mmCIF file of C-alpha atoms and ligand atoms in Angstrom:
data_model
loop_
_atom_site.group_PDB
_atom_site.id
_atom_site.type_symbol
_atom_site.label_atom_id
_atom_site.label_comp_id
_atom_site.label_asym_id
_atom_site.label_seq_id
_atom_site.Cartn_x
_atom_site.Cartn_y
_atom_site.Cartn_z
ATOM 1 C CA MET Q 1 115.319 85.747 91.361
ATOM 2 C CA GLN Q 2 111.948 84.732 92.859
ATOM 3 C CA ARG Q 3 108.925 85.260 90.669
ATOM 4 C CA LEU Q 4 105.928 87.222 92.085
ATOM 5 C CA ALA Q 5 103.449 84.319 93.157
ATOM 6 C CA PRO Q 6 106.027 82.304 95.154
ATOM 7 C CA ALA Q 7 107.273 85.640 96.863
ATOM 8 C CA LEU Q 8 103.648 86.488 97.877
ATOM 9 C CA ARG Q 9 102.943 83.047 99.098
ATOM 10 C CA GLN Q 10 106.149 83.289 101.168
ATOM 11 C CA ASP Q 11 104.245 86.221 102.913
ATOM 12 C CA ASN Q 12 101.166 84.086 103.303
ATOM 13 C CA VAL Q 13 99.084 86.161 100.972
ATOM 14 C CA PRO Q 14 95.689 84.521 100.307
ATOM 15 C CA LEU Q 15 95.116 82.996 96.953
ATOM 16 C CA ASP Q 16 92.318 85.362 95.970
ATOM 17 C CA LEU Q 17 94.360 88.362 96.705
ATOM 18 C CA ILE Q 18 97.289 86.983 94.786
ATOM 19 C CA SER Q 19 94.810 86.507 91.833
ATOM 20 C CA LEU Q 20 93.729 90.147 92.080
ATOM 21 C CA ILE Q 21 97.370 91.330 92.337
ATOM 22 C CA LYS Q 22 98.274 89.316 89.192
ATOM 23 C CA THR Q 23 95.230 90.891 87.418
ATOM 24 C CA ILE Q 24 96.299 94.372 88.474
ATOM 25 C CA LEU Q 25 99.837 93.624 87.165
ATOM 26 C CA ALA Q 26 98.624 92.431 83.911
ATOM 27 C CA ALA Q 27 97.115 95.744 83.241
ATOM 28 C CA THR Q 28 100.539 97.481 84.231
ATOM 29 C CA LYS Q 29 102.476 95.516 81.734
ATOM 30 C CA GLU Q 30 100.071 96.620 78.859
ATOM 31 C CA ILE Q 31 100.382 100.308 80.301
ATOM 32 C CA SER Q 32 104.072 100.071 80.478
ATOM 33 C CA PHE Q 33 104.179 98.975 76.795
ATOM 34 C CA ARG Q 34 101.742 101.762 75.873
ATOM 35 C CA VAL Q 35 103.749 104.472 77.591
ATOM 36 C CA SER Q 36 106.951 103.312 75.948
ATOM 37 C CA GLN Q 37 105.237 103.480 72.511
ATOM 38 C CA ALA Q 38 103.088 106.610 73.202
ATOM 39 C CA HIS Q 39 104.935 108.826 70.582
ATOM 40 C CA LEU Q 40 104.545 106.172 68.005
ATOM 41 C CA GLY Q 41 101.010 105.605 68.831
ATOM 42 C CA GLY Q 42 99.663 109.062 68.673
ATOM 43 C CA LEU Q 43 99.059 108.909 72.467
ATOM 44 C CA MET Q 44 100.984 112.122 73.438
ATOM 45 C CA GLY Q 45 99.302 115.175 74.534
ATOM 46 C CA SER Q 46 95.885 115.984 75.915
ATOM 47 C CA THR Q 47 92.293 115.298 75.210
ATOM 48 C CA LEU Q 48 89.706 118.156 75.298
ATOM 49 C CA ASP Q 49 88.205 116.556 78.435
ATOM 50 C CA GLU Q 50 88.718 117.338 82.122
ATOM 51 C CA ASN Q 51 88.321 114.917 85.071
ATOM 52 C CA ILE Q 52 86.431 115.648 88.166
ATOM 53 C CA GLN Q 53 89.373 117.414 89.542
ATOM 54 C CA GLY Q 54 89.221 119.976 86.877
ATOM 55 C CA GLU Q 55 92.362 118.505 85.331
ATOM 56 C CA VAL Q 56 92.830 118.304 81.595
ATOM 57 C CA GLN Q 57 93.080 114.523 80.786
ATOM 58 C CA LYS Q 58 96.081 113.354 79.024
ATOM 59 C CA LYS Q 59 95.384 110.756 76.282
ATOM 60 C CA LEU Q 60 97.364 108.226 78.145
ATOM 61 C CA ASP Q 61 95.426 108.934 81.300
ATOM 62 C CA VAL Q 62 92.365 107.967 79.521
ATOM 63 C CA VAL Q 63 93.950 104.758 78.043
ATOM 64 C CA ALA Q 64 95.473 103.599 81.287
ATOM 65 C CA ASN Q 65 92.169 104.142 83.135
ATOM 66 C CA GLU Q 66 90.177 102.377 80.628
ATOM 67 C CA LEU Q 67 92.688 99.324 80.639
ATOM 68 C CA PHE Q 68 92.783 99.216 84.323
ATOM 69 C CA LYS Q 69 88.947 99.558 84.874
ATOM 70 C CA ASP Q 70 88.008 96.961 82.315
ATOM 71 C CA ILE Q 71 90.428 94.308 83.471
ATOM 72 C CA LEU Q 72 89.457 94.818 87.013
ATOM 73 C CA LEU Q 73 85.605 94.953 86.524
ATOM 74 C CA GLU Q 74 85.785 91.789 84.283
ATOM 75 C CA SER Q 75 87.904 89.933 86.813
ATOM 76 C CA GLY Q 76 85.118 88.786 89.236
ATOM 77 C CA PHE Q 77 87.394 89.723 92.119
ATOM 78 C CA VAL Q 78 86.353 93.222 92.499
ATOM 79 C CA ARG Q 79 83.123 94.632 94.117
ATOM 80 C CA ALA Q 80 84.011 98.238 93.107
ATOM 81 C CA ILE Q 81 86.696 100.482 91.830
ATOM 82 C CA SER Q 82 87.435 104.333 92.406
ATOM 83 C CA SER Q 83 89.937 105.989 90.080
ATOM 84 C CA GLU Q 84 91.273 109.532 89.694
ATOM 85 C CA GLU Q 85 89.802 109.662 86.204
ATOM 86 C CA GLU Q 86 86.301 108.538 87.290
ATOM 87 C CA ASP Q 87 83.853 110.912 88.846
ATOM 88 C CA THR Q 88 82.193 108.365 91.198
ATOM 89 C CA SER Q 89 82.899 104.777 92.255
ATOM 90 C CA VAL Q 90 82.178 102.094 89.634
ATOM 91 C CA ALA Q 91 80.301 98.880 90.624
ATOM 92 C CA GLY Q 92 81.795 95.619 89.754
ATOM 93 C CA ASP Q 93 80.779 92.058 90.785
ATOM 94 C CA GLU Q 94 78.290 91.976 93.676
ATOM 95 C CA LYS Q 95 80.368 88.694 94.818
ATOM 96 C CA GLY Q 96 83.628 90.504 94.546
ATOM 97 C CA LYS Q 97 85.628 90.279 97.617
ATOM 98 C CA PHE Q 98 87.835 93.532 97.239
ATOM 99 C CA VAL Q 99 87.545 97.127 96.312
ATOM 100 C CA VAL Q 100 90.387 98.953 94.488
ATOM 101 C CA SER Q 101 91.252 102.554 94.380
ATOM 102 C CA PHE Q 102 93.880 103.671 91.791
ATOM 103 C CA ASP Q 103 95.587 106.506 90.020
ATOM 104 C CA PRO Q 104 96.052 105.044 86.573
ATOM 105 C CA LEU Q 105 98.934 107.365 85.707
ATOM 106 C CA ASP Q 106 100.426 109.501 88.486
ATOM 107 C CA GLY Q 107 102.667 112.520 87.431
ATOM 108 C CA SER Q 108 100.724 113.138 84.375
ATOM 109 C CA SER Q 109 102.530 116.460 83.692
ATOM 110 C CA ASN Q 110 105.726 114.245 83.102
ATOM 111 C CA ILE Q 111 104.141 112.455 80.188
ATOM 112 C CA ASP Q 112 104.939 114.934 77.456
ATOM 113 C CA ILE Q 113 108.509 115.257 78.726
ATOM 114 C CA ASN Q 114 109.253 111.519 78.684
ATOM 115 C CA SER Q 115 109.832 111.617 82.494
ATOM 116 C CA LEU Q 116 108.994 109.425 85.318
ATOM 117 C CA ILE Q 117 105.192 108.385 85.654
ATOM 118 C CA GLY Q 118 103.487 105.602 87.435
ATOM 119 C CA THR Q 119 100.368 103.636 88.426
ATOM 120 C CA ILE Q 120 99.302 103.632 92.224
ATOM 121 C CA PHE Q 121 96.853 101.105 93.669
ATOM 122 C CA SER Q 122 95.300 100.607 97.135
ATOM 123 C CA ILE Q 123 93.305 97.395 97.865
ATOM 124 C CA HIS Q 124 90.646 96.959 100.724
ATOM 125 C CA GLU Q 125 88.270 94.002 101.458
ATOM 126 C CA ALA Q 126 84.817 94.947 100.358
ATOM 127 C CA ILE Q 127 82.382 95.768 103.404
ATOM 128 C CA PRO Q 128 80.401 92.648 103.758
ATOM 129 C CA GLY Q 129 76.613 93.139 102.832
ATOM 130 C CA MET Q 130 77.147 96.467 101.265
ATOM 131 C CA ASP Q 131 76.051 96.951 97.522
ATOM 132 C CA ALA Q 132 78.766 97.305 94.947
ATOM 133 C CA GLU Q 133 77.007 100.603 93.981
ATOM 134 C CA ASP Q 134 77.391 102.111 97.290
ATOM 135 C CA PRO Q 135 80.346 104.639 97.415
ATOM 136 C CA ALA Q 136 80.443 103.911 101.252
ATOM 137 C CA GLN Q 137 82.481 100.938 100.309
ATOM 138 C CA PHE Q 138 85.522 103.173 100.105
ATOM 139 C CA GLN Q 139 84.886 104.835 103.429
ATOM 140 C CA GLN Q 140 87.727 102.736 104.981
ATOM 141 C CA GLN Q 141 90.732 103.972 106.706
ATOM 142 C CA GLY Q 142 94.223 103.426 105.138
ATOM 143 C CA ASN Q 143 95.127 101.092 108.069
ATOM 144 C CA LYS Q 144 92.653 98.657 106.664
ATOM 145 C CA GLN Q 145 94.416 98.257 103.234
ATOM 146 C CA VAL Q 146 95.290 94.515 102.440
ATOM 147 C CA CYS Q 147 97.723 95.567 99.740
ATOM 148 C CA ALA Q 148 99.137 98.759 98.237
ATOM 149 C CA GLY Q 149 101.667 99.433 95.547
ATOM 150 C CA TYR Q 150 102.909 101.354 92.443
ATOM 151 C CA VAL Q 151 104.486 100.548 89.194
ATOM 152 C CA LEU Q 152 107.146 102.975 88.223
ATOM 153 C CA TYR Q 153 107.512 103.461 84.198
ATOM 154 C CA GLY Q 154 111.133 104.396 84.062
ATOM 155 C CA PRO Q 155 114.333 103.068 82.501
ATOM 156 C CA SER Q 156 113.156 99.778 83.951
ATOM 157 C CA THR Q 157 109.548 99.013 84.943
ATOM 158 C CA MET Q 158 109.446 98.539 88.685
ATOM 159 C CA LEU Q 159 106.793 97.337 90.993
ATOM 160 C CA VAL Q 160 106.911 98.386 94.732
ATOM 161 C CA MET Q 161 104.382 96.536 96.785
ATOM 162 C CA THR Q 162 103.344 95.687 100.400
ATOM 163 C CA THR Q 163 100.754 93.289 101.696
ATOM 164 C CA GLY Q 164 101.673 94.090 105.330
ATOM 165 C CA SER Q 165 104.713 91.828 105.651
ATOM 166 C CA GLY Q 166 107.326 94.593 104.595
ATOM 167 C CA THR Q 167 107.788 96.528 101.308
ATOM 168 C CA HIS Q 168 109.481 94.818 98.430
ATOM 169 C CA PHE Q 169 110.847 95.704 95.082
ATOM 170 C CA TYR Q 170 110.288 93.828 91.852
ATOM 171 C CA VAL Q 171 111.477 94.430 88.316
ATOM 172 C CA LEU Q 172 109.556 93.662 85.099
ATOM 173 C CA ASP Q 173 111.688 91.138 83.300
ATOM 174 C CA ARG Q 174 110.666 91.687 79.517
ATOM 175 C CA THR Q 175 112.175 88.198 78.540
ATOM 176 C CA HIS Q 176 109.486 86.128 80.381
ATOM 177 C CA GLY Q 177 107.107 89.081 80.783
ATOM 178 C CA GLY Q 178 106.867 88.743 84.666
ATOM 179 C CA TYR Q 179 107.836 90.707 87.722
ATOM 180 C CA LEU Q 180 110.961 89.272 89.600
ATOM 181 C CA LEU Q 181 111.700 90.064 93.263
ATOM 182 C CA VAL Q 182 114.898 92.236 93.442
ATOM 183 C CA GLU Q 183 114.838 93.430 97.070
ATOM 184 C CA ARG Q 184 112.909 92.122 100.059
ATOM 185 C CA ASN Q 185 111.995 94.339 103.090
ATOM 186 C CA VAL Q 186 113.553 97.636 101.990
ATOM 187 C CA GLN Q 187 114.114 99.960 104.875
ATOM 188 C CA VAL Q 188 113.986 103.776 104.755
ATOM 189 C CA PRO Q 189 117.080 105.298 106.629
ATOM 190 C CA LYS Q 190 115.946 107.010 109.773
ATOM 191 C CA ASP Q 191 117.895 110.181 109.040
ATOM 192 C CA THR Q 192 118.441 111.958 105.703
ATOM 193 C CA GLN Q 193 119.913 115.268 104.153
ATOM 194 C CA GLU Q 194 117.540 115.276 101.170
ATOM 195 C CA PHE Q 195 113.998 116.785 100.908
ATOM 196 C CA ALA Q 196 111.447 117.031 98.239
ATOM 197 C CA ILE Q 197 108.822 119.867 97.937
ATOM 198 C CA ASN Q 198 107.390 122.183 95.236
ATOM 199 C CA MET Q 199 109.462 125.225 96.399
ATOM 200 C CA SER Q 200 107.431 127.546 93.940
ATOM 201 C CA ASN Q 201 104.666 127.322 96.561
ATOM 202 C CA GLN Q 202 106.726 128.592 99.381
ATOM 203 C CA ARG Q 203 104.803 132.001 99.957
ATOM 204 C CA PHE Q 204 101.604 130.114 100.296
ATOM 205 C CA TRP Q 205 102.745 127.467 102.956
ATOM 206 C CA GLN Q 206 101.723 127.905 106.606
ATOM 207 C CA GLN Q 207 104.358 129.404 108.902
ATOM 208 C CA PRO Q 208 105.636 126.227 110.481
ATOM 209 C CA MET Q 209 106.407 124.701 107.125
ATOM 210 C CA GLN Q 210 108.004 128.023 105.937
ATOM 211 C CA ASN Q 211 110.218 127.885 109.125
ATOM 212 C CA TYR Q 212 111.051 124.144 108.696
ATOM 213 C CA ILE Q 213 112.262 124.650 104.989
ATOM 214 C CA ASN Q 214 114.211 127.819 105.762
ATOM 215 C CA ASP Q 215 116.029 125.949 108.258
ATOM 216 C CA LEU Q 216 116.889 123.168 105.821
ATOM 217 C CA ILE Q 217 117.978 125.635 103.392
ATOM 218 C CA ALA Q 218 120.257 127.434 105.858
ATOM 219 C CA GLY Q 219 121.886 124.112 106.343
ATOM 220 C CA ASP Q 220 125.175 124.078 108.461
ATOM 221 C CA THR Q 221 124.832 127.765 108.961
ATOM 222 C CA GLY Q 222 121.510 127.343 110.590
ATOM 223 C CA PRO Q 223 119.950 125.300 113.619
ATOM 224 C CA ARG Q 224 120.015 122.016 111.785
ATOM 225 C CA GLY Q 225 123.846 122.290 111.593
ATOM 226 C CA LYS Q 226 124.024 120.170 108.466
ATOM 227 C CA ASN Q 227 123.445 120.833 104.680
ATOM 228 C CA PHE Q 228 120.205 119.337 102.934
ATOM 229 C CA ASN Q 229 119.834 118.775 99.090
ATOM 230 C CA MET Q 230 116.590 119.243 97.390
ATOM 231 C CA ARG Q 231 114.845 117.063 94.612
ATOM 232 C CA TRP Q 232 111.505 117.412 93.000
ATOM 233 C CA ILE Q 233 110.251 114.975 90.190
ATOM 234 C CA ALA Q 234 106.713 116.241 90.132
ATOM 235 C CA ALA Q 235 105.564 112.776 90.203
ATOM 236 C CA MET Q 236 104.808 111.273 93.471
ATOM 237 C CA VAL Q 237 105.765 107.850 92.390
ATOM 238 C CA GLY Q 238 109.184 109.034 91.500
ATOM 239 C CA ASP Q 239 109.799 111.060 94.487
ATOM 240 C CA ILE Q 240 108.534 108.272 96.877
ATOM 241 C CA HIS Q 241 110.625 105.762 95.044
ATOM 242 C CA ARG Q 242 113.762 107.800 95.739
ATOM 243 C CA VAL Q 243 112.732 108.045 99.409
ATOM 244 C CA LEU Q 244 112.279 104.212 99.586
ATOM 245 C CA THR Q 245 115.550 103.673 97.963
ATOM 246 C CA ARG Q 246 117.893 106.087 99.756
ATOM 247 C CA GLY Q 247 115.668 107.886 102.291
ATOM 248 C CA GLY Q 248 114.424 111.527 102.346
ATOM 249 C CA LEU Q 249 111.508 113.676 103.325
ATOM 250 C CA PHE Q 250 108.651 114.113 100.864
ATOM 251 C CA THR Q 251 105.999 116.776 101.547
ATOM 252 C CA TYR Q 252 103.112 118.411 99.810
ATOM 253 C CA PRO Q 253 101.900 120.792 102.614
ATOM 254 C CA ALA Q 254 98.748 122.618 103.064
ATOM 255 C CA ASP Q 255 98.949 126.019 101.128
ATOM 256 C CA SER Q 256 96.679 129.069 100.590
ATOM 257 C CA LYS Q 257 97.252 129.150 96.712
ATOM 258 C CA LYS Q 258 93.574 128.066 96.279
ATOM 259 C CA PRO Q 259 91.931 128.739 99.734
ATOM 260 C CA GLU Q 260 89.016 126.435 98.916
ATOM 261 C CA GLN Q 261 91.390 123.654 98.107
ATOM 262 C CA PRO Q 262 94.277 123.634 100.837
ATOM 263 C CA TYR Q 263 95.626 120.293 99.816
ATOM 264 C CA LYS Q 264 96.970 118.830 96.560
ATOM 265 C CA LEU Q 265 97.374 115.090 96.969
ATOM 266 C CA ARG Q 266 94.402 112.534 97.045
ATOM 267 C CA LEU Q 267 93.901 110.250 100.126
ATOM 268 C CA MET Q 268 92.529 107.094 98.560
ATOM 269 C CA TYR Q 269 94.906 106.462 95.665
ATOM 270 C CA GLU Q 270 97.993 108.547 96.447
ATOM 271 C CA ALA Q 271 98.666 109.220 100.209
ATOM 272 C CA ASN Q 272 97.217 105.978 101.659
ATOM 273 C CA PRO Q 273 99.004 103.605 99.427
ATOM 274 C CA MET Q 274 102.286 105.512 99.756
ATOM 275 C CA SER Q 275 101.751 105.616 103.470
ATOM 276 C CA PHE Q 276 101.350 101.842 103.729
ATOM 277 C CA LEU Q 277 104.583 101.325 101.636
ATOM 278 C CA ILE Q 278 106.498 103.884 103.722
ATOM 279 C CA GLU Q 279 105.346 102.572 107.130
ATOM 280 C CA GLN Q 280 106.136 99.015 106.082
ATOM 281 C CA ALA Q 281 109.747 100.286 105.259
ATOM 282 C CA GLY Q 282 110.327 101.742 108.720
ATOM 283 C CA GLY Q 283 109.251 105.339 107.791
ATOM 284 C CA LEU Q 284 106.548 107.674 108.924
ATOM 285 C CA ALA Q 285 103.635 108.987 106.959
ATOM 286 C CA MET Q 286 101.671 111.948 108.534
ATOM 287 C CA THR Q 287 99.805 115.075 108.207
ATOM 288 C CA SER Q 288 100.752 118.163 110.422
ATOM 289 C CA THR Q 289 98.048 116.681 112.906
ATOM 290 C CA GLY Q 290 98.185 112.896 112.703
ATOM 291 C CA ARG Q 291 98.718 109.598 110.942
ATOM 292 C CA ILE Q 292 97.535 109.598 107.209
ATOM 293 C CA MET Q 293 96.282 106.171 107.556
ATOM 294 C CA ASP Q 294 93.945 106.787 110.527
ATOM 295 C CA ILE Q 295 92.054 109.431 108.576
ATOM 296 C CA ASP Q 296 88.347 108.538 107.947
ATOM 297 C CA PRO Q 297 87.724 109.018 104.355
ATOM 298 C CA ASN Q 298 84.494 110.937 103.328
ATOM 299 C CA ASP Q 299 84.977 111.249 99.647
ATOM 300 C CA ILE Q 300 86.864 109.177 97.027
ATOM 301 C CA HIS Q 301 88.594 112.157 95.708
ATOM 302 C CA GLN Q 302 89.395 113.829 99.252
ATOM 303 C CA ARG Q 303 92.802 115.609 99.302
ATOM 304 C CA VAL Q 304 95.085 115.602 102.302
ATOM 305 C CA GLU Q 305 98.416 117.107 103.564
ATOM 306 C CA VAL Q 306 101.357 114.842 103.076
ATOM 307 C CA ILE Q 307 104.584 114.695 105.172
ATOM 308 C CA MET Q 308 106.426 111.253 104.758
ATOM 309 C CA GLY Q 309 109.782 109.506 104.612
ATOM 310 C CA SER Q 310 112.769 109.114 107.007
ATOM 311 C CA ALA Q 311 111.366 108.753 110.410
ATOM 312 C CA ASN Q 312 113.505 111.198 112.452
ATOM 313 C CA GLU Q 313 113.143 113.776 109.757
ATOM 314 C CA VAL Q 314 109.397 113.579 109.609
ATOM 315 C CA GLU Q 315 109.471 114.045 113.441
ATOM 316 C CA ALA Q 316 111.986 117.051 112.972
ATOM 317 C CA CYS Q 317 109.342 118.479 110.433
ATOM 318 C CA LEU Q 318 106.487 117.988 112.824
ATOM 319 C CA SER Q 319 108.213 119.661 115.763
ATOM 320 C CA TYR Q 320 107.736 122.911 114.031
ATOM 321 C CA TYR Q 321 103.882 122.489 114.259
ATOM 322 C CA LYS Q 322 104.194 122.096 118.104
HETATM 323 P P1 FBP G 1 98.495 113.485 89.126
HETATM 324 O O1 FBP G 1 99.539 113.812 88.091
HETATM 325 O O2 FBP G 1 98.075 112.061 89.165
HETATM 326 O O3 FBP G 1 97.349 114.507 89.076
HETATM 327 O O4 FBP G 1 99.263 113.568 90.617
HETATM 328 C C1 FBP G 1 99.528 114.721 91.110
HETATM 329 C C2 FBP G 1 101.012 115.023 91.147
HETATM 330 O O5 FBP G 1 101.441 114.953 89.754
HETATM 331 C C3 FBP G 1 101.841 114.288 92.048
HETATM 332 O O6 FBP G 1 102.294 113.035 91.464
HETATM 333 C C4 FBP G 1 103.124 115.070 92.291
HETATM 334 O O7 FBP G 1 103.757 114.876 93.535
HETATM 335 C C5 FBP G 1 102.411 116.501 92.306
HETATM 336 O O8 FBP G 1 101.205 116.182 91.630
HETATM 337 C C6 FBP G 1 103.140 117.438 91.576
HETATM 338 O O9 FBP G 1 102.705 118.724 91.977
HETATM 339 P P2 FBP G 1 103.138 120.023 91.235
HETATM 340 O O10 FBP G 1 102.509 120.123 89.860
HETATM 341 O O11 FBP G 1 102.771 121.159 92.117
HETATM 342 O O12 FBP G 1 104.688 120.036 91.147
#
């Protein structure tokens, strides 16, 4: 099996980006170890602090964030970072060529139940001539990403990544401590009979989404004429990994549960990187009004509607909004 660096060189990835990717992955190996030892190391449970999103931070959220932040800021490759666990963007090296947005531990509610969690990252080139301190560094559309990926901490630690030449799967080989390429150019099947949504929010969804999901549940007795199965891991990394592996539709739609906050998932370090991976694997990644990666960001913690996965099923869902 091919090691990471030759696999990236095969995709003509520039050397400085390869160096940054290797830096990011060094942090994920440490996080993978800490996650596997969390119970033994007293890292289960929550801190008394809340992040800027108003979420109580898990101890592992904080550990993963510090690990990721420190290794990136001391690398020399990074002009600035933005993280789910940081109130604002954090300046790095003024000569740094890249900016990195990340969710150090996605699916935090799964930590205490020993279920799937992961790290999500998105890399843009730094805007020339702009200060490292300037949060406008992150006002770049998702279609300008040069790399995106996640590391899934599951039975095996898996890296799923794209640099714009397809979406590839890697597995962390614990014997030599490196990621090995196990599948190149994964393709999301165009059609599917599997969907993922938090059903408990149903009464708060907009009517088009209610109608779409009701027709999925009606199965072969309804207008779709076939049965659908539902899955919900409650960690985007886990649900998207299933979609990339065998197809499906994943959605976190707008809802009126908190009218002042109609969306749940964050654009910069959840929706954009997952969109790049899904599109590079032949799927679609949309809101009900347009392509996620064409959204102009206005805040590093901005939230958006998400409908992504098997292309024909995403189209079917969007047809309910017409
Ligand atoms: P964080 O855990 O990083 O805050 O991410 C949000 C998230 O856990 C997603 O990974 C997941 O898709 C969603 O929230 C689950 O939402 P819900 O709690 O409504 O099931």
